[in-house]
JSON list of C-alpha atoms in Angstrom, two decimals:
[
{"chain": "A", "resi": 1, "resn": "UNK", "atom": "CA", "xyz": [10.41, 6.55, -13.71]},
{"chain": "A", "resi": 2, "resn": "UNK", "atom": "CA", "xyz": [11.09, 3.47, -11.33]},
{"chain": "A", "resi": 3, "resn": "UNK", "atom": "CA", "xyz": [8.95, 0.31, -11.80]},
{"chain": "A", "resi": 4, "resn": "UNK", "atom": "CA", "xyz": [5.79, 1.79, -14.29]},
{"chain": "A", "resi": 5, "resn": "UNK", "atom": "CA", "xyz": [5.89, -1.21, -16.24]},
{"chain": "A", "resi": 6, "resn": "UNK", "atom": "CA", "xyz": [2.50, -2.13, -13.84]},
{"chain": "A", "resi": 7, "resn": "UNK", "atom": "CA", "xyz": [1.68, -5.62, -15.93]},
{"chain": "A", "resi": 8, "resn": "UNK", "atom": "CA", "xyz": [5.28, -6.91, -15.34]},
{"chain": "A", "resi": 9, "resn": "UNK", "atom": "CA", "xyz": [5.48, -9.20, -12.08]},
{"chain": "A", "resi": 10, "resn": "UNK", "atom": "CA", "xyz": [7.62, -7.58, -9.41]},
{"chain": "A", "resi": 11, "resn": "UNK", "atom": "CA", "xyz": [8.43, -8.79, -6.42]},
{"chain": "A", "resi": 12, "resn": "UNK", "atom": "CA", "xyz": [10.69, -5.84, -3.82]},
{"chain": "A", "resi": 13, "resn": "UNK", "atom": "CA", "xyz": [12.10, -7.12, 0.12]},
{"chain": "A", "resi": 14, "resn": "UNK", "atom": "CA", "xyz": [11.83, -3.29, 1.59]},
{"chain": "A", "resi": 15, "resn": "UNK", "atom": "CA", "xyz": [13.84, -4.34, 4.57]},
{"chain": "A", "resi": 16, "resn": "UNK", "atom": "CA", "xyz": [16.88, -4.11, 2.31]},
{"chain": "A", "resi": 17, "resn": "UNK", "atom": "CA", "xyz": [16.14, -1.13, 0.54]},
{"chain": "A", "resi": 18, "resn": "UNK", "atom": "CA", "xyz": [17.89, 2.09, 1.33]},
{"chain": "A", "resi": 19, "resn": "UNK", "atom": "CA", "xyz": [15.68, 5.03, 2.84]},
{"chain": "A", "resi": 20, "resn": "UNK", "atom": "CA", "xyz": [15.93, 8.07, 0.78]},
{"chain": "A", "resi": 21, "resn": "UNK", "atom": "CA", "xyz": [15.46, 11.39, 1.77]},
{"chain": "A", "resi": 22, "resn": "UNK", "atom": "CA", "xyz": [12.54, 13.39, 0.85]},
{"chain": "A", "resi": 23, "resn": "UNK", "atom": "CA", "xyz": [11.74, 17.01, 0.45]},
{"chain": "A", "resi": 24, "resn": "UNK", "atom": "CA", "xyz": [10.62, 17.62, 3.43]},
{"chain": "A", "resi": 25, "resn": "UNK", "atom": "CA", "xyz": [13.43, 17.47, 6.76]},
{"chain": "A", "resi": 26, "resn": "UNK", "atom": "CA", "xyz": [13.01, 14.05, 8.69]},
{"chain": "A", "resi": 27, "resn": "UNK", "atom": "CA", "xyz": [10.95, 12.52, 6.14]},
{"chain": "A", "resi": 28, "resn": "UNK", "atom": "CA", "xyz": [12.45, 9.67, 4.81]},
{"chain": "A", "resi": 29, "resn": "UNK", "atom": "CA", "xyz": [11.06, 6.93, 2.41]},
{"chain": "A", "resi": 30, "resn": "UNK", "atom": "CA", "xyz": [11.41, 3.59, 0.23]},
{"chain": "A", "resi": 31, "resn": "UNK", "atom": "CA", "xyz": [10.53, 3.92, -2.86]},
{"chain": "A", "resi": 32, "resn": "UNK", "atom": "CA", "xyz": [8.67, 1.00, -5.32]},
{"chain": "A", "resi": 33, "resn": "UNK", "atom": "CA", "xyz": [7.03, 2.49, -7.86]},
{"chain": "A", "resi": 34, "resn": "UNK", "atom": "CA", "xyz": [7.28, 6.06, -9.03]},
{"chain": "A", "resi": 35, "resn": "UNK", "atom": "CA", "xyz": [6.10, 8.11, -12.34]},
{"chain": "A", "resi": 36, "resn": "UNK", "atom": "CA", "xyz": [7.95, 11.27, -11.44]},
{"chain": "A", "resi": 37, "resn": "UNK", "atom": "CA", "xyz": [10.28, 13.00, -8.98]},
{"chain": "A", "resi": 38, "resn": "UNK", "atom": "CA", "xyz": [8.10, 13.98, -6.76]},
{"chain": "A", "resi": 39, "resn": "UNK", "atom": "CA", "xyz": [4.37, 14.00, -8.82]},
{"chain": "A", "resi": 40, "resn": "UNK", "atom": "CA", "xyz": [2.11, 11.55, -10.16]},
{"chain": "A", "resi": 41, "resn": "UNK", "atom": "CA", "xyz": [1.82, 7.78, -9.14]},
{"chain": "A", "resi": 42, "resn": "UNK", "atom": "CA", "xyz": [3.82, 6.87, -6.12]},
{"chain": "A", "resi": 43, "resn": "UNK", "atom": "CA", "xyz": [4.06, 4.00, -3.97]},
{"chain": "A", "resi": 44, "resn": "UNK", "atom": "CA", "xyz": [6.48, 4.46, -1.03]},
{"chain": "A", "resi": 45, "resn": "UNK", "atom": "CA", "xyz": [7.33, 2.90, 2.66]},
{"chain": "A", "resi": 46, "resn": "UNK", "atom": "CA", "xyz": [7.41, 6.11, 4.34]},
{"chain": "A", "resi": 47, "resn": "UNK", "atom": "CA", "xyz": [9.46, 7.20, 7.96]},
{"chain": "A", "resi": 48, "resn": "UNK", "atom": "CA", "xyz": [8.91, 10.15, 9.69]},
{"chain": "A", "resi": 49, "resn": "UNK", "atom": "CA", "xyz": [10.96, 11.14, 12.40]},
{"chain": "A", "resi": 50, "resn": "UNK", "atom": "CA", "xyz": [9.72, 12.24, 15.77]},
{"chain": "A", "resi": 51, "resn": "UNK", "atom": "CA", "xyz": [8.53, 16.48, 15.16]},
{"chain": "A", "resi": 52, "resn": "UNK", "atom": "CA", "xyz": [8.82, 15.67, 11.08]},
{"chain": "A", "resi": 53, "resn": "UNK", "atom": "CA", "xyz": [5.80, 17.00, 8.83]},
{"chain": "A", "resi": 54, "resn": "UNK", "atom": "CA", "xyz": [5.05, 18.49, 5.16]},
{"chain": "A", "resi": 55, "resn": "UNK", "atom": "CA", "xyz": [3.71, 21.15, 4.27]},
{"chain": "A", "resi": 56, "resn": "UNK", "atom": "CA", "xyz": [-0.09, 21.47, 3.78]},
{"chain": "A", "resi": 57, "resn": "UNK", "atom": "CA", "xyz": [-0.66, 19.89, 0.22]},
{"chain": "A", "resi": 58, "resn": "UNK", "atom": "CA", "xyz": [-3.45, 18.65, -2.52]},
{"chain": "A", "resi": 59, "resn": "UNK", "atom": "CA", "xyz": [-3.47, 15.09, -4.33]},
{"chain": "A", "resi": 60, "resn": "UNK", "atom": "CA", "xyz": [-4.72, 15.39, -7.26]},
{"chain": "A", "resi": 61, "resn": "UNK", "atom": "CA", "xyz": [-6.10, 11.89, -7.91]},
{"chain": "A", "resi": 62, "resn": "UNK", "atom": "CA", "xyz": [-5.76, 10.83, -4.39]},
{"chain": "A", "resi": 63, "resn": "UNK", "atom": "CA", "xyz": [-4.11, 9.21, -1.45]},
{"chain": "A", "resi": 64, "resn": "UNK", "atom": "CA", "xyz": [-3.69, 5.68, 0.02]},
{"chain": "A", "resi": 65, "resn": "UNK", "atom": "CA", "xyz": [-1.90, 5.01, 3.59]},
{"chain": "A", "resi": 66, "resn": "UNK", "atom": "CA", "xyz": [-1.33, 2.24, 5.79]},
{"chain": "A", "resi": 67, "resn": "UNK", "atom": "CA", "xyz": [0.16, 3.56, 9.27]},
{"chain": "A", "resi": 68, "resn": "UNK", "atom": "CA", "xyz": [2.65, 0.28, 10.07]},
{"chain": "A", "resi": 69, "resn": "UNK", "atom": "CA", "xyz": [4.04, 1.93, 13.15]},
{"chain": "A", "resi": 70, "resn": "UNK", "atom": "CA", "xyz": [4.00, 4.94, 15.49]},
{"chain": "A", "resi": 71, "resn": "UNK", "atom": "CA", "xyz": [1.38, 7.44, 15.05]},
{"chain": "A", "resi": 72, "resn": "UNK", "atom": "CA", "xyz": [0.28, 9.27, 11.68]},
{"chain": "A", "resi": 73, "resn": "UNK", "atom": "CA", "xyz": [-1.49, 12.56, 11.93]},
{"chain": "A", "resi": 74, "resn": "UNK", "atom": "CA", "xyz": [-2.62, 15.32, 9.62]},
{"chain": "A", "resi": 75, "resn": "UNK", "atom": "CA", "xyz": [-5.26, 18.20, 10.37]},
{"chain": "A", "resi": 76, "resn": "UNK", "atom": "CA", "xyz": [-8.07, 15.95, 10.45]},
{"chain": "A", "resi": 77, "resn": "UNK", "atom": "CA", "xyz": [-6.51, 14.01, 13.73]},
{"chain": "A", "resi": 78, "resn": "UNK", "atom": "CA", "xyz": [-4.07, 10.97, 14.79]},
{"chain": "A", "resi": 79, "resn": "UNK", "atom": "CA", "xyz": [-3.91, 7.89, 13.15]},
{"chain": "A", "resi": 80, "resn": "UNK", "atom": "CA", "xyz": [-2.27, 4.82, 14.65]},
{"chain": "A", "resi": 81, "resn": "UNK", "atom": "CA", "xyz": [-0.94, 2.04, 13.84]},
{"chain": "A", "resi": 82, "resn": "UNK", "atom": "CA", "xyz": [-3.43, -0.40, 12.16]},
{"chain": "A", "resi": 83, "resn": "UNK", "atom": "CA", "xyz": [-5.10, 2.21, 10.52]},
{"chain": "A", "resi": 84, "resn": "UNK", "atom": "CA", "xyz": [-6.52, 2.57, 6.59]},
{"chain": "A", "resi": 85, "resn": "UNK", "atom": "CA", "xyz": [-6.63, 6.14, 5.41]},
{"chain": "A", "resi": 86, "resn": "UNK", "atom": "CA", "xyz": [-8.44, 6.72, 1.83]},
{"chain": "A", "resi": 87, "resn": "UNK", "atom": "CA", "xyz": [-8.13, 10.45, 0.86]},
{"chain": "A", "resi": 88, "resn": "UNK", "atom": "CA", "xyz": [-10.08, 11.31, -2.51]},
{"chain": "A", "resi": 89, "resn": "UNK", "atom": "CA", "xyz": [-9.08, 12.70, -5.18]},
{"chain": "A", "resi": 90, "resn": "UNK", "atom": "CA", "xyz": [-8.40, 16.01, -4.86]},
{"chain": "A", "resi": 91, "resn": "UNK", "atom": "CA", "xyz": [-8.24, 16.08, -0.74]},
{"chain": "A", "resi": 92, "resn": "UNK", "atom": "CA", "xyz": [-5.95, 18.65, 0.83]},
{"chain": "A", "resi": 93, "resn": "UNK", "atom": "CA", "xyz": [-4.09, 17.85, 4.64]},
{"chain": "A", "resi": 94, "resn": "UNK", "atom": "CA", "xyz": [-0.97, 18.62, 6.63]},
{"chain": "A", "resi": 95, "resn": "UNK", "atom": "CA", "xyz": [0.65, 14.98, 7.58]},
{"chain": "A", "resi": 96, "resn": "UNK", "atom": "CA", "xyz": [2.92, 14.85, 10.47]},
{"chain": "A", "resi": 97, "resn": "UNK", "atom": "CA", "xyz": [4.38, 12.82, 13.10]},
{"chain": "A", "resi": 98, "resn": "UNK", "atom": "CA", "xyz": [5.12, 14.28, 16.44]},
{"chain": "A", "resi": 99, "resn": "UNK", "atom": "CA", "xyz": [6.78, 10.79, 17.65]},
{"chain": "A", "resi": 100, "resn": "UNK", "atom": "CA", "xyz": [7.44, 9.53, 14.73]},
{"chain": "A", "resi": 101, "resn": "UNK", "atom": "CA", "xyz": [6.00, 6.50, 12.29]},
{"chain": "A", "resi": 102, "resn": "UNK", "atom": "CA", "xyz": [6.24, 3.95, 9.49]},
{"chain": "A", "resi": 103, "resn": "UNK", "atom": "CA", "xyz": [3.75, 3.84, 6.71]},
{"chain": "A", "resi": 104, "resn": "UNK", "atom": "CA", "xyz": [2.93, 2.71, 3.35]},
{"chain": "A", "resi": 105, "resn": "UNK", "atom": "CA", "xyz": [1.50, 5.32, 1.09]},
{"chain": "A", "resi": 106, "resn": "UNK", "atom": "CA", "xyz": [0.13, 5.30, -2.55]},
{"chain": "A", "resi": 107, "resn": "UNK", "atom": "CA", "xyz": [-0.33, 8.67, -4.05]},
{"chain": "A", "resi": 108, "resn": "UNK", "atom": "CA", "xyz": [-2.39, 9.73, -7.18]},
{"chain": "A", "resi": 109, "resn": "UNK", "atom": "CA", "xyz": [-3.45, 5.91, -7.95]},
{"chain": "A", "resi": 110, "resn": "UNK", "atom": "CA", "xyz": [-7.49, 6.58, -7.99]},
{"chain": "A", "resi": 111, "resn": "UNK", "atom": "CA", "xyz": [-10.21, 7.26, -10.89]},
{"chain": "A", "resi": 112, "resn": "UNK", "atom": "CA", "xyz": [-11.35, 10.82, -10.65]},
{"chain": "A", "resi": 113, "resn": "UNK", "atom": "CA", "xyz": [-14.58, 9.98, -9.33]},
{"chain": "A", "resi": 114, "resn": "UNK", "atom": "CA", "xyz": [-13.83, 7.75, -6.81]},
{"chain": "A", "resi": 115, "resn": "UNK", "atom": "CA", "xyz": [-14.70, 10.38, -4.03]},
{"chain": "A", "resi": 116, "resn": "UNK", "atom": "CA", "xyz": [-15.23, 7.82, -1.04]},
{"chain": "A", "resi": 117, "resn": "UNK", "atom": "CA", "xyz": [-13.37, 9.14, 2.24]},
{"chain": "A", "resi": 118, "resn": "UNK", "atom": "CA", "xyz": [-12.06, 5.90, 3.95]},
{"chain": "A", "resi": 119, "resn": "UNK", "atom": "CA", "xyz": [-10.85, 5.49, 7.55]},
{"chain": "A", "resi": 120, "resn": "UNK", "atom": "CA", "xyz": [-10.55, 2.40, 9.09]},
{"chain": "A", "resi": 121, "resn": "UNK", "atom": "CA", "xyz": [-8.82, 1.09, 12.62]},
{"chain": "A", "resi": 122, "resn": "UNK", "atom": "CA", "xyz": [-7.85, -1.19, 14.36]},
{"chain": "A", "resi": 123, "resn": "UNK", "atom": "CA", "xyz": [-6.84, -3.95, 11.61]},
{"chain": "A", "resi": 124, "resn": "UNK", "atom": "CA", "xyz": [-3.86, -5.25, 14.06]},
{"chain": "A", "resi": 125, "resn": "UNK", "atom": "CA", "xyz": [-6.10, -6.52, 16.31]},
{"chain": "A", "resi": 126, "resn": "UNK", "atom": "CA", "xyz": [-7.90, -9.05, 13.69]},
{"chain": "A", "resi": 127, "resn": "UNK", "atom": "CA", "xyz": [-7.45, -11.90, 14.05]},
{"chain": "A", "resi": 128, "resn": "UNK", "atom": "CA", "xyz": [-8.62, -14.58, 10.94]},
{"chain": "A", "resi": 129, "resn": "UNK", "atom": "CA", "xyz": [-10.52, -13.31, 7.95]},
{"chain": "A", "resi": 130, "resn": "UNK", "atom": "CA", "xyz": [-10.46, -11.16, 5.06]},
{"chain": "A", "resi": 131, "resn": "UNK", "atom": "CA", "xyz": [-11.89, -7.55, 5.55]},
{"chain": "A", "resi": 132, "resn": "UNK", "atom": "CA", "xyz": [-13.02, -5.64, 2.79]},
{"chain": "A", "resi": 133, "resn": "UNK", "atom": "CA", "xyz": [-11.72, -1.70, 3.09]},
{"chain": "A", "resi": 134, "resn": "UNK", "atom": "CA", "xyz": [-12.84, -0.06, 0.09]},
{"chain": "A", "resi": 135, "resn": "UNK", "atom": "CA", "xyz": [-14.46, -1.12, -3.33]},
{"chain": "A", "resi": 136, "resn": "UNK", "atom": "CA", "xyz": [-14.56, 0.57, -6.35]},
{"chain": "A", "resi": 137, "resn": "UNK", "atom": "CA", "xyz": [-16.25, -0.71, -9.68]},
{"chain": "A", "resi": 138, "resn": "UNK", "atom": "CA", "xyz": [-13.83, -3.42, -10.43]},
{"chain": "A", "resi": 139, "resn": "UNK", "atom": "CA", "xyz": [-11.16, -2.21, -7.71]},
{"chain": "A", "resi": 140, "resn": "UNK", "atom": "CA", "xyz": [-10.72, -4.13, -4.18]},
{"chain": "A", "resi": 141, "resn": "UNK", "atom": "CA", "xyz": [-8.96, -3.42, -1.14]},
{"chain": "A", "resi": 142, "resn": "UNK", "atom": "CA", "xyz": [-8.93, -6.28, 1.16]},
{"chain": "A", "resi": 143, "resn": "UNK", "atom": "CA", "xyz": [-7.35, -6.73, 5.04]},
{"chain": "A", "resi": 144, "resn": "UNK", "atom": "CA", "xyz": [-6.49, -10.51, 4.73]},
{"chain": "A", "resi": 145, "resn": "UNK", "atom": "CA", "xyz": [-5.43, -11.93, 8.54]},
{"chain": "A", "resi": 146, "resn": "UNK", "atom": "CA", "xyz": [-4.97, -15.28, 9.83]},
{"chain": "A", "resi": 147, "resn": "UNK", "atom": "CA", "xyz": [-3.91, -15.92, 13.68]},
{"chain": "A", "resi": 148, "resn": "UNK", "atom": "CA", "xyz": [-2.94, -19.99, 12.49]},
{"chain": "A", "resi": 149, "resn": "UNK", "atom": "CA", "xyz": [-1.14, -21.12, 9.78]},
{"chain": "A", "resi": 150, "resn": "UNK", "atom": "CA", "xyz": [-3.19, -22.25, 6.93]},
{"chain": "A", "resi": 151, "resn": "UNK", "atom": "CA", "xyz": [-3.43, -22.21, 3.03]},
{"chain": "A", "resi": 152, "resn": "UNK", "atom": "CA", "xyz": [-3.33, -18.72, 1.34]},
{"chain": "A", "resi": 153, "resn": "UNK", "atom": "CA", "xyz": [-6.17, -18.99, -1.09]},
{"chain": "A", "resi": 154, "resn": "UNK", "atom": "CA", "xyz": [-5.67, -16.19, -3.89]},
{"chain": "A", "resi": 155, "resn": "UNK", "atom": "CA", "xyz": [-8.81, -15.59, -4.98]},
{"chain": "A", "resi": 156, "resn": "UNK", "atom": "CA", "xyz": [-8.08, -12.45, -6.73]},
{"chain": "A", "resi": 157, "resn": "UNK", "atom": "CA", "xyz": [-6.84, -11.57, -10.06]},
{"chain": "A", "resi": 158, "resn": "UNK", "atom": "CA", "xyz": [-3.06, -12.07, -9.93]},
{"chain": "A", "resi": 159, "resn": "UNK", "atom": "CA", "xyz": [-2.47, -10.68, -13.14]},
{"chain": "A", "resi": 160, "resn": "UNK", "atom": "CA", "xyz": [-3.91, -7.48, -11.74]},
{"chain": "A", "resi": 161, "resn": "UNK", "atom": "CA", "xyz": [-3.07, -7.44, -7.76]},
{"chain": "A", "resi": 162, "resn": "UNK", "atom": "CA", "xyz": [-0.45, -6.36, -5.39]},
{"chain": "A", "resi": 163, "resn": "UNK", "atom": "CA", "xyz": [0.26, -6.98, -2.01]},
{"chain": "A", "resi": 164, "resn": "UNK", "atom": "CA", "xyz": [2.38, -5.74, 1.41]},
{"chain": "A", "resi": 165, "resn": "UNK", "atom": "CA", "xyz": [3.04, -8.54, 4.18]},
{"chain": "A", "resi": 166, "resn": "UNK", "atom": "CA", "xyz": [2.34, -6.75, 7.15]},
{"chain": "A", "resi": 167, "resn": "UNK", "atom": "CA", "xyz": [3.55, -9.48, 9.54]},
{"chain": "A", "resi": 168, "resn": "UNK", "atom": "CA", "xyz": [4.50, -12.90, 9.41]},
{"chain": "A", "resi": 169, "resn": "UNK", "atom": "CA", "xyz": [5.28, -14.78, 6.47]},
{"chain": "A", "resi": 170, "resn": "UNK", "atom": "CA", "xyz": [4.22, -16.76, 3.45]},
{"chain": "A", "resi": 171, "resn": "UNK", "atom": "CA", "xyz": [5.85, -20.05, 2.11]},
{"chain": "A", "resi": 172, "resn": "UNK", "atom": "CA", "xyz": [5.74, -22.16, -0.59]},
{"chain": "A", "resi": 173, "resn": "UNK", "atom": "CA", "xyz": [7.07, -25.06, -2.15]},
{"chain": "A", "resi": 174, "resn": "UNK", "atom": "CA", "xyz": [10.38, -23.39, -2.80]},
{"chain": "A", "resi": 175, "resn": "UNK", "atom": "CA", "xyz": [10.28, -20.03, -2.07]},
{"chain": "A", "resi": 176, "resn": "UNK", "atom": "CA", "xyz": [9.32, -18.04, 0.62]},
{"chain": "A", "resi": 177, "resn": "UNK", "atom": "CA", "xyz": [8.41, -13.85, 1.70]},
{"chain": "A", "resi": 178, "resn": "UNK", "atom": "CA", "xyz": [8.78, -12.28, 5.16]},
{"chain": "A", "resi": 179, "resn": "UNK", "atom": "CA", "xyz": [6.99, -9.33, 6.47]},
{"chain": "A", "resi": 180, "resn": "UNK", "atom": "CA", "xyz": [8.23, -5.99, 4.48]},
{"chain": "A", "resi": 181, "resn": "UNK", "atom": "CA", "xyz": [7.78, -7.91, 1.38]},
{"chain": "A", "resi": 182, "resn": "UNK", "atom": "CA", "xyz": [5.70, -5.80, -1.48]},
{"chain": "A", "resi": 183, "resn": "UNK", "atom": "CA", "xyz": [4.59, -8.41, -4.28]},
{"chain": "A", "resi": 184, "resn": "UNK", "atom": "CA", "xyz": [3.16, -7.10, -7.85]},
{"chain": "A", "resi": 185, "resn": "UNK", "atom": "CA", "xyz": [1.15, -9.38, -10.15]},
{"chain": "A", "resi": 186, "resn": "UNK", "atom": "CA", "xyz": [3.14, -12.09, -8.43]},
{"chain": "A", "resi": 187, "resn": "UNK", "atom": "CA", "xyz": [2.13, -15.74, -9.44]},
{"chain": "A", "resi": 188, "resn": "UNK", "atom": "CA", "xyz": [1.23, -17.81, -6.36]},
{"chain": "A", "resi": 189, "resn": "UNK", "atom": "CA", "xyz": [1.64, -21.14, -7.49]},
{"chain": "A", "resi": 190, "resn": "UNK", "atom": "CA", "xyz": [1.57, -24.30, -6.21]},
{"chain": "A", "resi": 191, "resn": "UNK", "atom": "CA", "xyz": [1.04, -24.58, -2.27]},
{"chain": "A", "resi": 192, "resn": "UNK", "atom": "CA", "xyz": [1.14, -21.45, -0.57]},
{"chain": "A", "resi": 193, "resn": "UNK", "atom": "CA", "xyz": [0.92, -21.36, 3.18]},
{"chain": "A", "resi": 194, "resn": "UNK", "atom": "CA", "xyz": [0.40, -18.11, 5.66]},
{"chain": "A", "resi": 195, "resn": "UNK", "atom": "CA", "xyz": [1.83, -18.63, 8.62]},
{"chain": "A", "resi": 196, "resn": "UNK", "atom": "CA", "xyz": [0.56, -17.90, 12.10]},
{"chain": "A", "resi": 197, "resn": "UNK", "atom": "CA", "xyz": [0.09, -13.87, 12.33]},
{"chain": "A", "resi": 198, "resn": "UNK", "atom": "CA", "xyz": [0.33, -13.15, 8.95]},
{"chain": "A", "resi": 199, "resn": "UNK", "atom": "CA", "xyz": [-0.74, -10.01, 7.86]},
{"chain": "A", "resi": 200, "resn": "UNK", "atom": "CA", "xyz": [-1.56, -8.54, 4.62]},
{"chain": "A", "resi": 201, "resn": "UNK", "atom": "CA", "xyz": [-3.27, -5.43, 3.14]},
{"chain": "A", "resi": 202, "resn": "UNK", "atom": "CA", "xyz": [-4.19, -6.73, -0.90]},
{"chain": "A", "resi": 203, "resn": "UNK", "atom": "CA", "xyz": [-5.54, -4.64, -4.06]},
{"chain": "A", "resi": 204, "resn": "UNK", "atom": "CA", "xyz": [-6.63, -5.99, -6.65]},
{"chain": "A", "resi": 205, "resn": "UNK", "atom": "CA", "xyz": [-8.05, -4.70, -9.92]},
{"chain": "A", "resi": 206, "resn": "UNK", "atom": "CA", "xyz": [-6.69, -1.43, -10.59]},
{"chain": "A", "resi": 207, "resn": "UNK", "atom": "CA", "xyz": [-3.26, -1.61, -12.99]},
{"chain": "A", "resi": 208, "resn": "UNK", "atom": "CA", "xyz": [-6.01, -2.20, -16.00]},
{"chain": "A", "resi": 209, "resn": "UNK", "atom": "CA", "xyz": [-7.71, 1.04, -15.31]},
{"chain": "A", "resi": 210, "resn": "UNK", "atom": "CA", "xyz": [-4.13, 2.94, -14.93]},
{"chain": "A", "resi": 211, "resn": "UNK", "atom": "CA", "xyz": [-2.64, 1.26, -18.18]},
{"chain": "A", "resi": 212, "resn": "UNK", "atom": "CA", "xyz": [-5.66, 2.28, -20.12]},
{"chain": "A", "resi": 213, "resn": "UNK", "atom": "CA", "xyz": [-5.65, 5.91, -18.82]},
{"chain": "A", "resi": 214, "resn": "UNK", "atom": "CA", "xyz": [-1.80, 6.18, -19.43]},
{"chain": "A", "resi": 215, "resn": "UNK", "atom": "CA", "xyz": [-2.55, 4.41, -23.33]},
{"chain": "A", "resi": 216, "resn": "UNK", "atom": "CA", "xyz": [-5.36, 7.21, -23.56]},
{"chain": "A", "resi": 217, "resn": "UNK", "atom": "CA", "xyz": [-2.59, 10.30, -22.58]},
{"chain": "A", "resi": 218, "resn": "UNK", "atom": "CA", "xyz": [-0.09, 9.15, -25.24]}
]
């Protein structure tokens, strides 16, 4: 296991990670947070190399991606950068990459009934706002964007939240996280400020539901 203890604050600069090969050739990834080898909850920065794809396969309780670069695809059709793919539990594609592409990708994360199919582009091109992608009971996925620096006002649970800076940066009073940064239950305290053409894809609201399942299978 790497990184299950989901309450625990956690706070991982990708850009200095290590990729690590995968099982399929010129697929490579970045792993943060991982049940198993290669089953169960995952959350990875993913590359695939220009002509790289998996075999056709079946999440079980779902699939999360944000394409970062390049262009995603899968039997169901292309996906570039900017785009939010929600695959439900128990979805079956092909994903490939015929020149190649970055993305972030959380596998087997979703309640079994949470059967919503999710696609949508274009979030690169927003400019200031907050953008809600999917909801789920208690469970948020929110675009946040801002084209001028400004305050970051967390309005979400923090004990219960993670986030990806897409682009640009957030600082505060003595600290401070660049684009690549992947933050988990992270306290934002004090004054916080997003700088101009900061990005960031936030959820918020699920590690209670996962604790209490994994409590439940012990």
């Amino acid at each position: 296991m790497l990184n299950m203890s989901l309450a625990r604050p956690l706070v991982i600069d990708t850009n200095k990670l290590e990729w690590v090969a995968s099982p399929a050739m010129q697929v490579e990834r970045k792993p943060l947070e991982r049940e198993a080898a290669e089953s169960g909850h995952t959350t990875s920065v993913v590359r695939y190399l220009a002509g790289a794809s998996f075999k056709p396969h079946r999440h079980p309780l779902g699939e999360e991606i944000l394409v970062l670069e390049g262009v995603f695809q899968d039997n169901s059709g292309d996906y570039p950068a900017g785009t939010y793919i929600r695959n439900p539990p128990g979805s079956e594609h092909r994903p490939a990459s015929e020149n190649g592409c970055l993305i972030l990708v959380k596998l087997n994360q979703f309640a079994p009934d949470d059967s919503e199919q999710v696609v949508v582009t274009d979030l690169f091109a927003q400019t200031v706002g907050e953008y809600l992608l999917h909801q789920y009971q208690q469970e948020r996925t929110i675009w946040i964007t801002s084209s001028k620096t400004c305050s970051l006002i967390t309005h979400w649970d923090m004990q219960d939240s993670e986030l990806l800076i897409v682009s640009g940066q957030l600082i505060g009073e003595s600290e401070s996280y660049e684009a690549g940064c992947w933050l988990r239950n992270f306290q934002f305290e004090g004054d916080w400020q997003m700088q101009a053409g900061t990005q960031m894809l936030v959820k918020t609201g699920q590690h209670a539901r996962l604790l209490a399942a994994a409590e439940e299978s012990e």
